[in-house]
CSV table of C-alpha atoms in Angstrom, one decimal:
chain,number,residue,atom,x,y,z
A,1,MET,CA,-30.8,-10.3,-26.5
A,2,ALA,CA,-30.2,-6.4,-26.7
A,3,ALA,CA,-29.8,-5.8,-22.9
A,4,GLU,CA,-26.8,-8.7,-22.9
A,5,SER,CA,-25.2,-7.1,-26.2
A,6,GLY,CA,-25.4,-3.5,-24.3
A,7,ARG,CA,-23.6,-5.2,-21.3
A,8,GLN,CA,-21.0,-6.7,-23.5
A,9,PHE,CA,-20.5,-3.4,-24.9
A,10,TRP,CA,-20.0,-1.7,-21.6
A,11,LYS,CA,-17.6,-4.1,-20.4
A,12,ARG,CA,-15.6,-4.1,-23.5
A,13,SER,CA,-15.6,-0.2,-23.8
A,14,ALA,CA,-12.5,1.4,-22.3
A,15,LYS,CA,-13.3,4.7,-23.1
A,16,LEU,CA,-16.9,5.0,-21.3
A,17,PRO,CA,-16.7,6.5,-18.1
A,18,GLY,CA,-17.1,4.4,-15.0
A,19,SER,CA,-15.9,1.2,-17.0
A,20,ILE,CA,-13.6,-0.9,-15.1
A,21,GLN,CA,-9.9,-0.7,-16.3
A,22,PRO,CA,-7.9,-4.0,-15.9
A,23,VAL,CA,-5.1,-3.0,-13.8
A,24,TYR,CA,-1.9,-5.6,-13.7
A,25,GLY,CA,0.4,-5.3,-11.0
A,26,ALA,CA,-2.4,-4.2,-8.4
A,27,GLN,CA,-1.4,-6.7,-5.9
A,28,HIS,CA,1.4,-8.8,-7.8
A,29,PRO,CA,3.6,-7.7,-10.7
A,30,PRO,CA,2.4,-9.0,-14.0
A,31,LEU,CA,2.9,-12.6,-15.1
A,32,ASP,CA,5.7,-12.6,-17.4
A,33,PRO,CA,6.3,-15.8,-19.9
A,34,ARG,CA,10.0,-15.7,-19.0
A,35,LEU,CA,9.1,-15.9,-15.6
A,36,THR,CA,6.7,-19.1,-15.8
A,37,LYS,CA,8.7,-21.1,-18.3
A,38,ASN,CA,11.7,-20.6,-15.8
A,39,PHE,CA,9.9,-21.8,-12.7
A,40,LEU,CA,8.7,-25.0,-14.6
A,41,LYS,CA,12.0,-25.8,-15.4
A,42,ASP,CA,14.1,-28.2,-13.1
A,43,ARG,CA,15.0,-26.1,-10.0
A,44,SER,CA,18.4,-27.4,-10.0
A,45,LYS,CA,19.3,-25.3,-13.0
A,46,THR,CA,19.4,-22.1,-10.7
A,47,ASN,CA,22.1,-20.6,-12.7
A,48,ALA,CA,20.5,-21.0,-16.0
A,49,LEU,CA,19.9,-17.8,-17.9
A,50,PRO,CA,16.2,-16.6,-18.6
A,51,MET,CA,14.9,-17.4,-22.1
A,52,LYS,CA,14.5,-14.2,-24.4
A,53,SER,CA,11.0,-13.2,-25.3
A,54,LYS,CA,10.0,-10.6,-27.6
A,55,LYS,CA,9.3,-7.3,-25.9
A,56,ALA,CA,6.2,-5.7,-26.0
A,57,SER,CA,6.2,-2.8,-28.3
A,58,SER,CA,4.0,-0.6,-26.3
A,59,PHE,CA,2.3,-0.3,-23.0
A,60,HIS,CA,-1.3,-1.6,-24.0
A,61,GLU,CA,0.4,-4.9,-25.8
A,62,PHE,CA,2.4,-5.6,-22.7
A,63,ALA,CA,-0.8,-5.4,-20.4
A,64,ARG,CA,-2.7,-7.7,-22.7
A,65,ASN,CA,0.2,-10.2,-22.5
A,66,THR,CA,-0.1,-10.1,-18.6
A,67,SER,CA,-2.7,-11.3,-16.2
A,68,ASP,CA,-3.8,-9.8,-13.0
A,69,ALA,CA,-3.4,-12.2,-10.0
A,70,TRP,CA,-6.1,-10.2,-8.2
A,71,ASP,CA,-9.0,-12.0,-10.4
A,72,ILE,CA,-7.6,-15.3,-9.6
A,73,GLY,CA,-10.9,-17.4,-8.3
A,74,ASP,CA,-13.3,-14.6,-9.1
A,75,ASP,CA,-15.6,-15.8,-11.3
A,76,GLU,CA,-16.4,-19.6,-12.3
A,77,ASP,CA,-16.2,-19.1,-15.9
A,78,GLU,CA,-12.8,-17.6,-16.1
A,79,ASP,CA,-9.9,-20.3,-16.9
A,80,PHE,CA,-6.3,-19.5,-15.7
A,81,SER,CA,-3.2,-21.4,-16.8
A,82,SER,CA,-1.4,-23.6,-14.3
A,83,SER,CA,1.6,-21.3,-14.8
A,84,SER,CA,-0.3,-18.6,-13.0
A,85,SER,CA,-1.2,-21.0,-10.0
A,86,SER,CA,2.5,-22.1,-10.1
A,87,LEU,CA,3.7,-18.7,-9.5
A,88,GLN,CA,1.2,-18.0,-6.6
A,89,THR,CA,2.4,-21.2,-4.8
A,90,LEU,CA,5.9,-19.9,-5.1
A,91,ASN,CA,4.9,-16.3,-3.7
A,92,SER,CA,3.3,-18.2,-1.0
A,93,LYS,CA,6.3,-20.1,-0.1
A,94,VAL,CA,8.3,-17.1,0.2
A,95,ALA,CA,6.1,-15.3,2.3
A,96,LYS,CA,5.4,-18.1,4.7
A,97,ALA,CA,9.5,-18.8,5.1
A,98,THR,CA,9.6,-15.0,5.8
A,99,ALA,CA,7.3,-15.4,8.4
A,100,ALA,CA,8.8,-18.3,9.9
A,101,GLN,CA,12.3,-16.6,9.9
A,102,VAL,CA,10.7,-13.7,12.0
A,103,LEU,CA,8.7,-15.8,14.3
A,104,GLU,CA,12.0,-18.0,14.9
A,105,ASN,CA,14.1,-15.4,15.8
A,106,HIS,CA,11.5,-13.6,18.2
A,107,SER,CA,10.8,-17.0,20.2
A,108,LYS,CA,14.5,-17.3,20.5
A,109,LEU,CA,14.6,-13.6,22.0
A,110,ARG,CA,11.6,-14.7,24.4
A,111,ALA,CA,12.8,-18.3,25.3
A,112,LYS,CA,14.5,-19.4,28.0
A,113,PRO,CA,18.3,-20.0,27.9
A,114,GLU,CA,18.0,-23.8,27.8
A,115,ARG,CA,15.1,-23.7,25.3
A,116,ALA,CA,16.8,-20.9,23.1
A,117,GLN,CA,18.6,-23.9,21.5
A,118,SER,CA,15.5,-25.9,20.1
A,119,THR,CA,15.5,-26.8,16.5
A,120,LEU,CA,13.1,-25.2,13.9
A,121,SER,CA,11.0,-28.1,14.3
A,122,ASP,CA,9.9,-27.5,17.9
A,123,MET,CA,9.2,-23.9,16.9
A,124,PRO,CA,5.4,-24.3,17.0
A,125,THR,CA,5.5,-25.4,20.7
A,126,ASN,CA,7.8,-22.9,21.9
A,127,CYS,CA,6.5,-19.8,20.2
A,128,LYS,CA,5.4,-16.9,22.2
A,129,VAL,CA,1.7,-15.9,23.5
A,130,ILE,CA,0.1,-14.5,20.6
A,131,LYS,CA,-1.4,-11.2,21.6
A,132,SER,CA,-3.0,-10.0,18.3
A,133,SER,CA,-4.8,-11.6,15.3
A,134,SER,CA,-2.0,-10.7,13.0
A,135,GLU,CA,0.6,-12.4,15.0
A,136,ALA,CA,-2.0,-15.4,15.1
A,137,GLN,CA,-2.1,-15.4,11.2
A,138,LEU,CA,1.8,-15.4,11.0
A,139,SER,CA,2.1,-18.0,13.6
A,140,ARG,CA,-0.3,-20.3,11.9
A,141,THR,CA,1.7,-19.6,8.7
A,142,SER,CA,5.0,-20.6,10.4
A,143,GLU,CA,3.8,-23.9,11.5
A,144,GLU,CA,2.9,-24.7,7.7
A,145,ALA,CA,6.6,-23.1,6.9
A,146,CYS,CA,8.5,-25.2,9.5
A,147,VAL,CA,7.9,-28.6,7.7
A,148,ARG,CA,9.4,-27.1,4.7
A,149,THR,CA,13.1,-26.5,3.5
A,150,PRO,CA,13.8,-22.7,3.6
A,151,LEU,CA,14.8,-21.3,0.1
A,152,GLN,CA,18.6,-21.2,-0.2
A,153,LYS,CA,18.6,-17.6,-1.1
A,154,GLN,CA,16.3,-16.4,1.6
A,155,GLN,CA,18.1,-13.6,3.5
A,156,SER,CA,17.9,-13.9,7.4
A,157,LEU,CA,16.4,-11.1,9.2
A,158,PRO,CA,17.3,-9.0,12.2
A,159,LEU,CA,16.1,-10.3,15.4
A,160,ARG,CA,12.9,-8.4,15.9
A,161,PRO,CA,9.8,-9.1,17.7
A,162,VAL,CA,6.5,-9.7,15.5
A,163,ILE,CA,4.5,-6.6,16.2
A,164,PRO,CA,1.0,-5.7,15.3
A,165,LEU,CA,0.0,-4.6,11.9
A,166,VAL,CA,-2.0,-1.4,12.9
A,167,ALA,CA,-2.4,-0.9,16.9
A,168,ARG,CA,-0.1,1.8,18.3
A,169,ILE,CA,3.1,0.7,16.6
A,170,SER,CA,2.6,3.6,14.3
A,171,ASP,CA,3.7,5.5,17.4
A,172,GLN,CA,6.7,3.6,18.2
A,173,ASN,CA,9.9,2.2,17.0
A,174,ALA,CA,9.9,-1.7,15.9
A,175,SER,CA,12.6,-2.2,18.7
A,176,GLY,CA,9.9,-1.5,21.2
A,177,ALA,CA,11.2,1.6,22.5
A,178,PRO,CA,8.7,3.8,24.9
A,179,PRO,CA,6.0,5.4,22.8
A,180,MET,CA,6.1,8.7,24.7
A,181,THR,CA,9.6,10.0,25.4
A,182,VAL,CA,10.4,13.7,26.8
A,183,ARG,CA,11.1,14.9,23.4
A,184,GLU,CA,8.1,13.4,22.0
A,185,LYS,CA,6.0,15.3,24.8
A,186,THR,CA,7.3,18.3,23.8
A,187,ARG,CA,6.5,18.0,20.3
A,188,LEU,CA,2.8,16.9,21.4
A,189,GLU,CA,2.6,20.1,23.3
A,190,LYS,CA,3.8,21.9,20.1
A,191,PHE,CA,1.0,20.4,18.0
A,192,ARG,CA,-1.5,21.2,20.6
A,193,GLN,CA,-0.6,24.9,20.8
A,194,LEU,CA,-0.8,25.0,16.9
A,195,LEU,CA,-4.2,23.2,16.5
A,196,SER,CA,-5.8,25.4,19.3
A,197,SER,CA,-4.9,28.7,17.9
A,198,HIS,CA,-7.4,30.7,16.0
A,199,ASN,CA,-5.7,30.6,12.7
A,200,THR,CA,-3.3,27.5,12.7
A,201,ASP,CA,-0.2,28.1,10.7
A,202,LEU,CA,-0.4,25.4,8.1
A,203,ASP,CA,3.4,26.2,6.9
A,204,GLU,CA,4.4,25.9,10.6
A,205,LEU,CA,2.1,22.5,10.9
A,206,ARG,CA,3.4,20.9,7.8
A,207,LYS,CA,7.1,21.5,9.3
A,208,CYS,CA,6.2,19.9,12.5
A,209,SER,CA,4.6,17.0,10.7
A,210,TRP,CA,7.3,16.0,8.5
A,211,PRO,CA,9.0,13.9,11.0
A,212,GLY,CA,5.8,12.3,12.2
A,213,VAL,CA,2.7,13.0,13.8
A,214,PRO,CA,1.7,11.8,17.3
A,215,ARG,CA,-1.4,9.7,17.5
A,216,GLU,CA,-3.3,12.0,20.0
A,217,VAL,CA,-3.7,15.0,17.0
A,218,ARG,CA,-3.2,12.8,14.0
A,219,PRO,CA,-6.6,13.0,13.2
A,220,VAL,CA,-7.2,16.9,13.1
A,221,THR,CA,-3.6,17.1,11.5
A,222,TRP,CA,-4.6,14.9,8.5
A,223,ARG,CA,-7.9,16.9,7.9
A,224,LEU,CA,-6.1,20.1,8.0
A,225,LEU,CA,-3.0,19.0,5.7
A,226,SER,CA,-5.5,17.5,3.3
A,227,GLY,CA,-7.2,20.4,2.8
A,228,TYR,CA,-10.5,19.2,4.3
A,229,LEU,CA,-10.5,21.5,7.3
A,230,PRO,CA,-10.0,25.1,7.0
A,231,ALA,CA,-7.3,26.5,9.1
A,232,ASN,CA,-9.7,29.1,10.9
A,233,MET,CA,-10.7,27.5,14.2
A,234,GLU,CA,-14.5,28.7,14.4
A,235,ARG,CA,-15.1,27.6,10.9
A,236,ARG,CA,-14.2,24.0,11.7
A,237,LYS,CA,-17.2,22.7,13.2
A,238,LEU,CA,-19.7,24.1,10.8
A,239,THR,CA,-17.5,22.7,7.7
A,240,LEU,CA,-17.5,19.3,9.2
A,241,GLN,CA,-21.2,19.2,9.4
A,242,ARG,CA,-21.7,20.4,6.0
A,243,LYS,CA,-19.5,18.2,4.4
A,244,ARG,CA,-20.7,15.0,6.2
A,245,GLU,CA,-24.2,16.0,5.4
A,246,GLU,CA,-23.2,16.4,1.9
A,247,TYR,CA,-21.4,12.8,2.0
A,248,PHE,CA,-24.5,11.3,3.0
A,249,GLY,CA,-26.6,13.3,0.5
A,250,PHE,CA,-24.7,11.4,-2.1
A,251,ILE,CA,-25.3,8.2,-0.5
A,252,GLN,CA,-29.1,8.6,-0.9
A,253,GLN,CA,-28.8,10.0,-4.2
A,254,TYR,CA,-26.7,7.6,-5.9
A,255,TYR,CA,-26.0,4.4,-3.8
A,256,ASP,CA,-29.2,2.7,-5.0
A,257,SER,CA,-27.9,3.0,-8.6
A,258,ARG,CA,-25.5,0.2,-7.9
A,259,ASN,CA,-28.0,-2.2,-9.0
A,260,GLU,CA,-28.4,-0.6,-12.4
A,261,GLU,CA,-27.0,-2.1,-15.4
A,262,HIS,CA,-24.5,0.5,-16.3
A,263,HIS,CA,-22.9,0.5,-12.8
A,264,GLN,CA,-23.1,-3.1,-11.9
A,265,ASP,CA,-19.6,-3.8,-13.3
A,266,THR,CA,-18.4,-1.0,-11.0
A,267,TYR,CA,-19.9,-2.4,-7.9
A,268,ARG,CA,-19.0,-5.9,-8.4
A,269,GLN,CA,-15.2,-5.1,-8.7
A,270,ILE,CA,-15.5,-3.1,-5.6
A,271,HIS,CA,-17.3,-5.9,-3.9
A,272,ILE,CA,-14.6,-8.4,-4.9
A,273,ASP,CA,-11.8,-6.2,-3.8
A,274,ILE,CA,-12.8,-5.1,-0.5
A,275,PRO,CA,-12.1,-8.4,1.3
A,276,ARG,CA,-8.7,-8.5,-0.3
A,277,THR,CA,-8.0,-5.2,1.8
A,278,ASN,CA,-5.4,-6.1,4.3
A,279,PRO,CA,-6.7,-9.4,4.8
A,280,LEU,CA,-4.4,-10.2,8.0
A,281,ILE,CA,-6.1,-7.4,10.0
A,282,PRO,CA,-9.3,-8.5,11.6
A,283,LEU,CA,-10.8,-4.9,11.3
A,284,PHE,CA,-11.2,-5.0,7.9
A,285,GLN,CA,-12.8,-8.3,7.6
A,286,GLN,CA,-15.8,-7.1,9.8
A,287,PRO,CA,-18.9,-6.8,7.8
A,288,LEU,CA,-19.9,-3.3,8.9
A,289,VAL,CA,-16.4,-2.2,7.9
A,290,GLN,CA,-16.6,-3.4,4.4
A,291,GLU,CA,-20.0,-2.0,4.0
A,292,ILE,CA,-18.3,1.5,4.7
A,293,PHE,CA,-15.5,0.9,2.1
A,294,GLU,CA,-18.1,-0.2,-0.6
A,295,ARG,CA,-20.2,2.9,-0.2
A,296,ILE,CA,-17.0,5.2,0.0
A,297,LEU,CA,-15.4,3.8,-3.2
A,298,PHE,CA,-18.8,3.6,-5.1
A,299,ILE,CA,-19.6,7.1,-4.5
A,300,TRP,CA,-16.2,8.3,-5.5
A,301,ALA,CA,-16.2,6.1,-8.4
A,302,ILE,CA,-19.4,7.6,-10.3
A,303,ARG,CA,-18.5,11.1,-9.0
A,304,HIS,CA,-15.3,10.5,-11.2
A,305,PRO,CA,-16.5,9.3,-14.7
A,306,ALA,CA,-13.0,9.9,-16.2
A,307,SER,CA,-11.1,7.1,-14.2
A,308,GLY,CA,-14.0,5.2,-12.6
A,309,TYR,CA,-13.0,2.6,-10.0
A,310,VAL,CA,-9.6,1.0,-10.5
A,311,GLN,CA,-8.0,-1.8,-8.3
A,312,GLY,CA,-5.6,-0.5,-5.9
A,313,ILE,CA,-7.8,2.5,-4.9
A,314,ASN,CA,-9.3,0.5,-2.1
A,315,ASP,CA,-6.0,0.4,-0.4
A,316,LEU,CA,-6.0,4.0,-0.2
A,317,VAL,CA,-8.9,4.4,2.3
A,318,THR,CA,-7.5,2.2,5.0
A,319,PRO,CA,-4.8,4.6,6.6
A,320,PHE,CA,-7.4,7.3,6.9
A,321,PHE,CA,-9.9,5.0,8.4
A,322,VAL,CA,-7.5,3.7,11.0
A,323,VAL,CA,-6.4,7.2,11.8
A,324,PHE,CA,-10.1,8.8,12.2
A,325,LEU,CA,-11.0,5.5,14.2
A,326,SER,CA,-8.1,5.9,16.4
A,327,GLU,CA,-10.0,9.6,17.5
A,328,TYR,CA,-12.6,7.1,19.3
A,329,VAL,CA,-10.5,4.1,20.2
A,330,GLU,CA,-7.9,3.7,23.0
A,331,GLU,CA,-7.1,0.1,22.7
A,332,ASP,CA,-5.3,-1.7,19.7
A,333,VAL,CA,-7.3,-0.5,16.5
A,334,GLU,CA,-6.8,-3.8,14.6
A,335,ASN,CA,-8.8,-6.0,16.6
A,336,PHE,CA,-11.6,-3.4,17.7
A,337,ASP,CA,-15.3,-4.2,17.0
A,338,VAL,CA,-16.7,-1.1,15.3
A,339,THR,CA,-20.2,-2.3,16.2
A,340,ASN,CA,-19.1,-1.1,19.5
A,341,LEU,CA,-19.4,2.7,18.4
A,342,SER,CA,-22.6,4.7,18.0
A,343,GLN,CA,-24.3,5.4,14.3
A,344,ASP,CA,-23.2,8.9,14.5
A,345,VAL,CA,-19.6,8.1,15.3
A,346,LEU,CA,-19.2,5.6,12.3
A,347,ARG,CA,-20.9,8.2,9.9
A,348,SER,CA,-18.5,10.9,10.9
A,349,ILE,CA,-15.6,8.2,10.3
A,350,GLU,CA,-16.9,7.4,7.1
A,351,ALA,CA,-17.6,10.6,5.7
A,352,ASP,CA,-14.1,12.0,6.9
A,353,SER,CA,-12.3,9.0,5.3
A,354,PHE,CA,-14.2,9.9,1.9
A,355,TRP,CA,-13.4,13.4,1.5
A,356,CYS,CA,-9.7,12.9,2.5
A,357,MET,CA,-9.4,10.0,0.1
A,358,SER,CA,-11.1,12.5,-2.6
A,359,LYS,CA,-8.4,14.9,-1.9
A,360,LEU,CA,-5.8,12.4,-2.1
A,361,LEU,CA,-6.8,11.2,-5.7
A,362,ASP,CA,-7.4,14.8,-6.8
A,363,GLY,CA,-3.8,15.2,-7.1
A,364,ILE,CA,-2.9,11.7,-8.6
A,365,GLN,CA,-6.1,11.3,-10.7
A,366,ASP,CA,-3.8,10.5,-13.9
A,367,ASN,CA,-2.5,7.7,-12.3
A,368,TYR,CA,-6.0,5.8,-12.9
A,369,THR,CA,-7.5,7.6,-16.0
A,370,PHE,CA,-7.4,5.5,-19.2
A,371,ALA,CA,-4.0,3.9,-19.7
A,372,GLN,CA,-3.0,5.3,-16.6
A,373,PRO,CA,-0.4,7.8,-17.9
A,374,GLY,CA,0.7,8.8,-14.6
A,375,ILE,CA,2.0,5.8,-13.5
A,376,GLN,CA,3.6,5.3,-16.9
A,377,LYS,CA,5.5,8.5,-16.8
A,378,LYS,CA,6.4,7.6,-13.0
A,379,VAL,CA,7.9,4.3,-13.9
A,380,LYS,CA,10.0,5.9,-16.6
A,381,ALA,CA,11.2,8.8,-14.2
A,382,LEU,CA,12.1,6.1,-11.6
A,383,GLU,CA,14.2,4.3,-14.3
A,384,GLU,CA,16.1,7.1,-15.4
A,385,LEU,CA,16.6,8.1,-11.7
A,386,VAL,CA,17.9,5.0,-10.8
A,387,SER,CA,20.3,4.8,-13.8
A,388,ARG,CA,21.7,8.1,-12.4
A,389,ILE,CA,21.7,7.2,-8.6
A,390,ASP,CA,23.3,3.7,-9.0
A,391,GLU,CA,24.3,2.5,-12.3
A,392,GLN,CA,25.2,-0.8,-11.2
A,393,VAL,CA,21.9,-1.9,-10.1
A,394,HIS,CA,20.2,-0.3,-13.1
A,395,ASN,CA,22.7,-2.5,-15.6
A,396,HIS,CA,22.1,-5.5,-13.5
A,397,PHE,CA,18.2,-5.0,-14.3
A,398,ARG,CA,19.1,-4.6,-17.9
A,399,LYS,CA,21.3,-7.5,-17.8
A,400,TYR,CA,18.6,-9.9,-16.7
A,401,GLU,CA,16.0,-8.3,-18.8
A,402,VAL,CA,13.9,-7.0,-15.6
A,403,GLU,CA,11.5,-4.3,-16.6
A,404,TYR,CA,10.9,-1.5,-14.1
A,405,LEU,CA,7.2,-1.8,-15.1
A,406,GLN,CA,7.0,-5.5,-13.8
A,407,PHE,CA,7.8,-4.3,-10.2
A,408,ALA,CA,7.6,-0.5,-9.9
A,409,PHE,CA,3.9,-0.2,-11.6
A,410,ARG,CA,2.6,-1.6,-8.2
A,411,TRP,CA,4.7,0.9,-6.2
A,412,MET,CA,2.9,3.8,-8.0
A,413,ASN,CA,-0.3,2.3,-8.2
A,414,ASN,CA,-0.7,1.2,-4.4
A,415,LEU,CA,1.7,4.1,-3.1
A,416,LEU,CA,3.9,1.3,-1.7
A,417,MET,CA,1.2,0.0,0.5
A,418,ARG,CA,1.8,-3.5,-1.0
A,419,GLU,CA,5.1,-3.2,0.3
A,420,LEU,CA,4.8,-1.9,3.8
A,421,PRO,CA,3.0,-3.0,7.0
A,422,LEU,CA,0.3,-0.1,7.6
A,423,ARG,CA,1.4,1.2,10.5
A,424,CYS,CA,4.4,2.3,8.5
A,425,THR,CA,2.3,3.5,5.7
A,426,ILE,CA,0.3,5.8,8.1
A,427,ARG,CA,3.8,7.3,9.3
A,428,LEU,CA,4.9,7.7,5.8
A,429,TRP,CA,1.8,9.6,4.8
A,430,ASP,CA,2.4,12.1,7.8
A,431,THR,CA,5.4,13.3,5.7
A,432,TYR,CA,3.7,13.0,2.2
A,433,GLN,CA,0.8,15.4,3.7
A,434,SER,CA,3.4,17.9,4.6
A,435,GLU,CA,5.6,17.8,1.5
A,436,PRO,CA,4.3,19.8,-1.7
A,437,GLU,CA,3.1,17.4,-4.1
A,438,GLY,CA,4.0,14.5,-1.4
A,439,PHE,CA,1.7,11.6,-2.9
A,440,SER,CA,2.9,12.5,-6.6
A,441,HIS,CA,6.1,14.4,-6.6
A,442,PHE,CA,8.0,13.1,-3.7
A,443,HIS,CA,7.0,9.8,-3.8
A,444,LEU,CA,9.1,8.9,-6.8
A,445,TYR,CA,12.1,9.6,-4.5
A,446,VAL,CA,10.9,7.3,-1.7
A,447,CYS,CA,10.7,4.6,-4.3
A,448,ALA,CA,14.2,5.2,-5.6
A,449,ALA,CA,15.3,5.2,-1.9
A,450,PHE,CA,13.4,2.1,-1.3
A,451,LEU,CA,14.8,0.2,-4.4
A,452,ILE,CA,18.4,1.3,-3.7
A,453,LYS,CA,18.1,0.1,0.2
A,454,TRP,CA,17.9,-3.5,-1.2
A,455,ARG,CA,21.1,-3.4,-3.7
A,456,LYS,CA,22.9,-5.7,-2.0
A,457,GLU,CA,20.3,-8.3,-2.3
A,458,ILE,CA,19.4,-7.3,-5.6
A,459,LEU,CA,23.0,-7.8,-7.1
A,460,ASP,CA,23.2,-10.8,-5.3
A,461,GLU,CA,20.5,-12.3,-7.5
A,462,GLU,CA,22.0,-13.5,-10.9
A,463,ASP,CA,18.6,-14.5,-12.9
A,464,PHE,CA,15.5,-13.1,-13.8
A,465,GLN,CA,13.1,-15.2,-11.6
A,466,GLY,CA,15.1,-14.3,-8.6
A,467,LEU,CA,15.2,-10.9,-9.0
A,468,LEU,CA,11.3,-10.7,-9.5
A,469,MET,CA,10.6,-12.9,-6.6
A,470,LEU,CA,12.7,-10.7,-4.2
A,471,LEU,CA,11.0,-7.4,-5.7
A,472,GLN,CA,7.8,-9.1,-4.7
A,473,ASN,CA,8.4,-10.2,-1.2
A,474,LEU,CA,10.6,-7.6,0.1
A,475,PRO,CA,11.3,-8.4,3.8
A,476,THR,CA,9.6,-5.3,5.6
A,477,ILE,CA,7.2,-7.2,7.8
A,478,HIS,CA,9.4,-5.8,10.9
A,479,TRP,CA,9.7,-2.3,9.8
A,480,GLY,CA,8.9,0.6,12.4
A,481,ASN,CA,9.4,4.2,12.5
A,482,GLU,CA,13.1,3.6,12.4
A,483,GLU,CA,13.4,2.4,9.1
A,484,ILE,CA,10.8,4.9,7.7
A,485,GLY,CA,12.8,7.8,9.1
A,486,LEU,CA,15.8,6.7,7.3
A,487,LEU,CA,14.1,5.8,4.2
A,488,LEU,CA,12.6,9.2,4.0
A,489,ALA,CA,15.8,11.0,4.9
A,490,GLU,CA,17.4,9.4,2.1
A,491,ALA,CA,14.5,10.2,-0.3
A,492,TYR,CA,14.9,13.9,0.7
A,493,ARG,CA,18.6,13.8,-0.1
A,494,LEU,CA,17.9,12.2,-3.4
A,495,LYS,CA,15.2,15.1,-4.2
A,496,TYR,CA,17.6,17.8,-2.9
A,497,MET,CA,20.6,16.5,-5.4
A,498,PHE,CA,18.3,15.6,-8.5
A,499,ALA,CA,14.8,17.5,-8.6
A,500,ASP,CA,16.6,20.9,-7.7
A,501,ALA,CA,19.9,20.3,-10.3
A,502,PRO,CA,18.2,18.2,-13.0
A,503,ASN,CA,20.9,19.3,-15.8
A,504,HIS,CA,23.7,19.2,-13.7
A,505,TYR,CA,23.5,15.3,-12.9
A,506,ARG,CA,21.7,14.6,-16.3
A,507,ARG,CA,23.9,11.7,-17.8
């Protein structure tokens, strides 16, 4: 009885180190009573105004009145309302319809002239040959979506090919441009000169990395920019050896404690979240990879008791893991079987991913401490920034009672990783690591630019439900370097205008 009482106390005590903090919006924005009530109404009344409900007086009240979609189906003893499952079904329909539209456009490009006029019902038999597992997943999704009527407000996407989620697309444009142009070869040579010098000029390396880092030199560049490797060439080998040994010392010292009572909740939540990490990419569904992620996250959580493990941190490991894996893999990464690598190589990838993720989180740890004050401040700053950048969009949200917290919490908690394909996140992080306070300060302006990019679609939606559904399922699956480059350029412009002249532009 005493042990059971102690366990319940540990679960409910939010102030104890290492305890699990419920994070709404880690994968989906919080469920709102107005949203679920509107969804259950007759769908023909699309222009009806949403029901007004009493606004939460504080962040904690708002959090208590929401539920995290991540936890659905985790425990048999948990009971979820039918409104939660209805919202998930609607989200799934939007995602499936989006995937169907992308595949339809691509099949028209690849089909012969006489078959390009085929109807949507013929699409499963006319689709192109699947070349990656991520495309196979999208293809199966499209077959289910073909028998459904597309949503009335679904926006048509540009004619783009379906491309792998990781692979080498991080080094080329979504339009299929050659990965190595003359200019890119020149840039690669510049990187190699910088990295091979006795003392690498980190300021110059950041300047070169801002528009993107070539795949061939990205692993060592990321280690340097994150502060994991020293600039001095002679010290790098010894530093890597020492830090890798230090990490596996942590494993020997702490990892067995995952079965102890006061760490069981932390390990259980990590174990639940790992399979949800990029589920469309086969690489992350391999048992060996999931074991690596569990060790990384558990060791980080118990070494940072001020925050412990919080849902969303699991996503932050994936870009580092893919980049450091690409150092040893020439073919497509997303389908690579890691059992083909030696144990020493896997240990190096695991340790480097841990230390670089730790360096990243050191700069944004207030996002994950109790009550997550860092995210609250950033969401409020985003609201103020958008009100100054585009007052029409801001007033549109206010008119239909859309709170920024309902969609921007996830953007800040996961650094837009749930909104963009992984190949785009890797390119985005090239710039974040070359910017001063890129993951904390510059990310705010990227989020603002990302929101304003969809202003037309936002203004076309004239009800609360439509706005939330749009912001949860933005069609970015076809994005590549072109779109990320434009997004970063706009974010830099906003930072230059507003961060450097706050009083002049203050409303």
